[in-house]
XYZ file of C-alpha atoms in Angstrom:
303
model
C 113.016 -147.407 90.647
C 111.659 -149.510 87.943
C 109.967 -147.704 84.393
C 108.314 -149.931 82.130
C 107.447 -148.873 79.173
C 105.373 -151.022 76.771
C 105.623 -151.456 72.884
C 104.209 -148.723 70.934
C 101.012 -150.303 68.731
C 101.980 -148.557 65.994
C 105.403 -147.916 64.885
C 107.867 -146.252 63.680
C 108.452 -143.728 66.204
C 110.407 -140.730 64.798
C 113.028 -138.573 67.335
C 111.195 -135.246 67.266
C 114.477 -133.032 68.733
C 118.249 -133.476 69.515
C 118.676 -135.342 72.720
C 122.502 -134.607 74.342
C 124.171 -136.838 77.306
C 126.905 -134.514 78.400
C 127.882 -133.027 75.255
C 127.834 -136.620 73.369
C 124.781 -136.466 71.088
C 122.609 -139.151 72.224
C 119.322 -138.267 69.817
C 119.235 -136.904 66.105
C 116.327 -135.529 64.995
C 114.431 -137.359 62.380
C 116.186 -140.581 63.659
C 113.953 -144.100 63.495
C 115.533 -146.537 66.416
C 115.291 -149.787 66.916
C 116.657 -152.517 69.552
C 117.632 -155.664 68.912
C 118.675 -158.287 71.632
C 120.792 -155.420 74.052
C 121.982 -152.867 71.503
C 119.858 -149.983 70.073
C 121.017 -148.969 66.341
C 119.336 -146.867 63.420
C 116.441 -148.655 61.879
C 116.975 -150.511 58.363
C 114.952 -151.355 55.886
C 113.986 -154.697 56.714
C 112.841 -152.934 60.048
C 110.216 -150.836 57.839
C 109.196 -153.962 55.383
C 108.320 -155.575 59.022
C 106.180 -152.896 59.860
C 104.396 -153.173 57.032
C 103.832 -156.282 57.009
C 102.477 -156.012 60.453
C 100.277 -153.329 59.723
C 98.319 -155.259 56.847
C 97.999 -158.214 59.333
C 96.202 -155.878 62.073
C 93.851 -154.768 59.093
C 92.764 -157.736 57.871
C 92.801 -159.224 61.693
C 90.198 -156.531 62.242
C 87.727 -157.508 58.771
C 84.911 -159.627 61.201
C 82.538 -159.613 58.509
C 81.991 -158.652 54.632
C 77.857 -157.531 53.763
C 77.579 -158.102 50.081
C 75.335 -155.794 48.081
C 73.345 -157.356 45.384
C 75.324 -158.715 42.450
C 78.696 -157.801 44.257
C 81.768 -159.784 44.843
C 85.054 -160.253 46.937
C 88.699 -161.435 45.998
C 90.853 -161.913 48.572
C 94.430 -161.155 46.694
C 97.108 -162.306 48.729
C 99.585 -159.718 48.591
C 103.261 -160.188 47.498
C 105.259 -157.227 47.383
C 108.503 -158.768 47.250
C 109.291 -158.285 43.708
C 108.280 -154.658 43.730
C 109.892 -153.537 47.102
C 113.086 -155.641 46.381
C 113.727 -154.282 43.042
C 113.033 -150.883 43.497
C 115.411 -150.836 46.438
C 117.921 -152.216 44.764
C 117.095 -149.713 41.887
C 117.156 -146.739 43.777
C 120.356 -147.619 45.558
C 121.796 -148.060 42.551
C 121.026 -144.016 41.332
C 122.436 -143.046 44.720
C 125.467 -145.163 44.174
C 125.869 -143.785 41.098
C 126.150 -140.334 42.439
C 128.073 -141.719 45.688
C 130.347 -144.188 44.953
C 130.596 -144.599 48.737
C 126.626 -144.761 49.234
C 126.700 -148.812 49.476
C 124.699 -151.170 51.070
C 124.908 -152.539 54.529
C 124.751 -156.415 56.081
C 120.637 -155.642 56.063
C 120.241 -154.788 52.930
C 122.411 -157.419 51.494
C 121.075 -160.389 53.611
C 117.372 -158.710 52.551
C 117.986 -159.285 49.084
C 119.556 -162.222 48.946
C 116.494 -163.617 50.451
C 114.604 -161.820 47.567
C 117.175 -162.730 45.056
C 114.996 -164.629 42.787
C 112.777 -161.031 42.318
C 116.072 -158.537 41.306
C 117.216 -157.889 38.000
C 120.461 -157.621 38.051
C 120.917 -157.532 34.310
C 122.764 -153.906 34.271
C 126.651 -153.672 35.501
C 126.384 -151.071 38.132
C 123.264 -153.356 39.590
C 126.219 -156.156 40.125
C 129.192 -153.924 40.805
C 126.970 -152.241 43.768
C 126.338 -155.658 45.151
C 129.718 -156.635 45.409
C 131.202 -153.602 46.541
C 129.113 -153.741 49.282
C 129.619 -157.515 50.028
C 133.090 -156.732 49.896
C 132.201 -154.599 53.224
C 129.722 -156.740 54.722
C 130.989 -160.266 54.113
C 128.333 -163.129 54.559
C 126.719 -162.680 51.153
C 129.995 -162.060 49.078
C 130.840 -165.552 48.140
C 127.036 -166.249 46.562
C 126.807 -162.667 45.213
C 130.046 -163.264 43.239
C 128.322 -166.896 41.985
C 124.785 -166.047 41.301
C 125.921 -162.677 39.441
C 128.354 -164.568 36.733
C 131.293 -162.290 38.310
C 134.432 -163.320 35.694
C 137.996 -162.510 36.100
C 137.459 -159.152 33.815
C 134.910 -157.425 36.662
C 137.014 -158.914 39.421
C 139.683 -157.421 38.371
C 137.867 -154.105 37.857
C 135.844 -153.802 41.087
C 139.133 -155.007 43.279
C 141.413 -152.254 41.827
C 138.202 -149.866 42.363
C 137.657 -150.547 46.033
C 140.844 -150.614 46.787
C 140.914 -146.505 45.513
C 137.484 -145.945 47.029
C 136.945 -143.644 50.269
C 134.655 -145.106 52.109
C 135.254 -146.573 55.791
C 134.852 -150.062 55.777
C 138.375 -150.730 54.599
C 138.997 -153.364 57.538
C 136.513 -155.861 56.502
C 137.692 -155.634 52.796
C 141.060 -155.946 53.288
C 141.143 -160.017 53.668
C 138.162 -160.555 51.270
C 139.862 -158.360 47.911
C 142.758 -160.943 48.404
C 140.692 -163.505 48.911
C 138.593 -162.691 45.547
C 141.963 -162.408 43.853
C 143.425 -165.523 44.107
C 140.135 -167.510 42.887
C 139.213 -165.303 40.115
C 143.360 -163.813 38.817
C 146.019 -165.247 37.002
C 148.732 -165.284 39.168
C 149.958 -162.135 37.237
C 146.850 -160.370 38.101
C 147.489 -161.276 41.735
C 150.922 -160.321 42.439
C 149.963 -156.942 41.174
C 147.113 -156.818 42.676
C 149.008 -157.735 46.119
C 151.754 -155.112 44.944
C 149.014 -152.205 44.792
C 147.810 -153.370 48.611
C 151.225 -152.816 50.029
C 151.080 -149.613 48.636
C 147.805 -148.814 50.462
C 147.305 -145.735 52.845
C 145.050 -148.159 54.625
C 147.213 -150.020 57.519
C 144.718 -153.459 57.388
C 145.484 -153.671 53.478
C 148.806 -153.830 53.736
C 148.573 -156.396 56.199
C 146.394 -158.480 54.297
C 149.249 -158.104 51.598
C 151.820 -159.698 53.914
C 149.021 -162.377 55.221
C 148.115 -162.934 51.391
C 151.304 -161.942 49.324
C 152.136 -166.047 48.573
C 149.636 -167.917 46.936
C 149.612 -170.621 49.149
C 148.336 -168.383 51.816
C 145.186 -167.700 49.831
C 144.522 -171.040 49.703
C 144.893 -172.256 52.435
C 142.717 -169.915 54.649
C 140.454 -171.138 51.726
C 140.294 -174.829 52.062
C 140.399 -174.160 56.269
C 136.407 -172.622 55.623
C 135.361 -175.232 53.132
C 135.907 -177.447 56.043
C 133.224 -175.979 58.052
C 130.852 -178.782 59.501
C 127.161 -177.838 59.673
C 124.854 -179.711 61.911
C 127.553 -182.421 61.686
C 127.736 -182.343 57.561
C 130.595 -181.316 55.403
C 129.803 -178.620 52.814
C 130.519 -181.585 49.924
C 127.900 -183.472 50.789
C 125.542 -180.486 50.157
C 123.859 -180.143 46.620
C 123.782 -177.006 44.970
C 120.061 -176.240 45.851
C 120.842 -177.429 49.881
C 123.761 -174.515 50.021
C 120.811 -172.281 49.052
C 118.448 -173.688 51.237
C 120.935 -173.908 53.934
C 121.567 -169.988 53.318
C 118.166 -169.045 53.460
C 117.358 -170.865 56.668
C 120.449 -169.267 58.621
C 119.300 -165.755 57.467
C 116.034 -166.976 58.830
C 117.325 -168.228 62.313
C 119.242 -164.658 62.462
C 122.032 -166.322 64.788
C 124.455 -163.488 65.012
C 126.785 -165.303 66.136
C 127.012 -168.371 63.667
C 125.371 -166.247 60.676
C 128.532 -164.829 59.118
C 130.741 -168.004 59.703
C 128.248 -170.395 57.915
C 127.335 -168.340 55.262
C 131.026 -167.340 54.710
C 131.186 -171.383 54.508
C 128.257 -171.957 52.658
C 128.759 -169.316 50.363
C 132.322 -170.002 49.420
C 131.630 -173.859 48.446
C 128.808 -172.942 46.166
C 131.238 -170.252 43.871
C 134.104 -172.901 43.561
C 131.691 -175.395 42.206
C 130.581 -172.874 39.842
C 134.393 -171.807 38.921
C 134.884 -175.386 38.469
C 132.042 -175.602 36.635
C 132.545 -172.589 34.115
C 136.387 -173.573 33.546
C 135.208 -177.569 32.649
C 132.425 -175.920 30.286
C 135.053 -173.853 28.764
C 137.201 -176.632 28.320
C 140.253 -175.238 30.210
C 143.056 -177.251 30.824
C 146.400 -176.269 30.940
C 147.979 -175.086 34.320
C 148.966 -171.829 35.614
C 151.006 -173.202 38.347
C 148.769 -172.834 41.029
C 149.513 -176.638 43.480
C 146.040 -177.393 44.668
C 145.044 -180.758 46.636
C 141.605 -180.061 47.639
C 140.416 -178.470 44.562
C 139.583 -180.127 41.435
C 142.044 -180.906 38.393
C 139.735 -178.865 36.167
C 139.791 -175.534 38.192
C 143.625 -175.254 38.606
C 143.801 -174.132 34.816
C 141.137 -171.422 36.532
């Protein structure tokens, strides 16, 4: 038997009643689904911006023709609601972080507002801390969030010890990155105790990112190994600043599952150690905290 059923005109469709296969529960109530390529998951919001968007093209695909009154006129105002719908996203997250710790936002969201990054004020802490929790969690973002926010050692060092006490679930993808985040933003001080509260962790993937990460060395090197990634043939150095943006954008763009979180990862991670590098030479650092580096520059080993 074949059943085809076409695309509703006019979404979102809302599940009206519990729906049980066997006594798994297949349908919530209330629930907004949505399938993309052969998996069907919850609806985000970039889901609902779409449908906007494609409701205001049907309207004005259906104006065929404007009758002017005497002495009357028409302004076609092309709409851009990115500032407002970014912001006040990010905004009301923020309350509902701020009453959740563990409310924080997914791989949408994030990828969403990078895109609208040049919109968001992120002038207020809990703005920043709630965008690197969360790209703590959900990865591809984390290494521009941490650049374009002006992260420095003193809210590293506060949002690391912080996840590592928070209850949420996503404690598997952090593990690697908090280590990760350590070792280019620490003193080596901060580090090993920030390694020594990780092998303390209830959480089995912590601790073995403590034993993956607890040298140095280690952190490095799984560094430099994704600032080698080749895209379309080119190595990350011979990217300017604005083409690792660019570069960013147009991945999110192509929505390549597959290659999205590797290249950003990539992407992401070259742009922050030019800006460490960056910072330290503006602030005139120099002397060494022992850290061997080959790949990375003179002036960010004082880092």
């Amino acid at each position: 038997m074949e059943l085809t059923i076409r695309q509703h005109g006019d979404p979102p469709l809302v599940v009206s009643r519990d729906g049980t296969e066997g006594s798994k529960a297949f349908l919530r109530k209330g629930a907004v689904l949505v399938r993309n390529n052969t998996k069907v998951e919850l609806a985000s919001r970039s889901d609902f911006v779409r449908w906007k968007k494609e409701d205001r093209r049907r309207v004005f695909e259906g104006v065929k023709e404007i009758v002017l009154s005497p002495g009357a006129t028409v302004q076609i105002i092309q709409e851009d609601d990115r500032v407002d719908t970014a912001s006040y996203f990010l905004s009301r997250s923020v309350d509902l972080f701020r009453r959740r710790p563990d409310k924080l936002l997914d791989g949408t969201d994030l990828l969403y507002l990078f895109e609208n990054r040049e919109y968001l004020d992120t002038a207020s802490s809990d703005r920043r801390r709630l965008l690197i929790h969360s790209s703590l969690r959900r990865q591809p973002t984390l290494w521009f969030w941490l650049a374009l926010l002006g992260t420095d050692a003193d809210d590293v060092l506060k949002i690391v010890h912080e996840a590592l006490r928070m209850k949420d679930r996503d404690k598997s993808d952090m593990s690697k990155a908090v280590a990760l985040v350590g070792y280019l933003f620490l003193t080596p001080a901060q580090y090993r105790g920030l390694i020594s509260e990780m092998e303390t962790s209830r959480y089995a993937h912590i601790r073995g990112a403590a034993q993956t990460y607890a040298e140095p060395p280690k952190a490095k090197a799984a560094i430099d190994k994704r600032r080698q990634t080749l895209i379309d043939g080119r190595r990350l150095s011979e990217f300017s600043d604005d083409e690792l943006l660019a570069r960013a954008d147009l991945e999110i763009e192509r929505s390549q599952p597959r290659y999205i979180s590797r290249r950003l990862l990539a992407l992401g991670l070259e742009y922050l150690t030019r800006q460490i590098t960056e910072r330290s030479r503006a602030a005139g650092m120099t002397r060494s905290q022992g850290r061997s580096s080959s790949t990375l520059p003179p002036e960010w080993r004082g880092h």
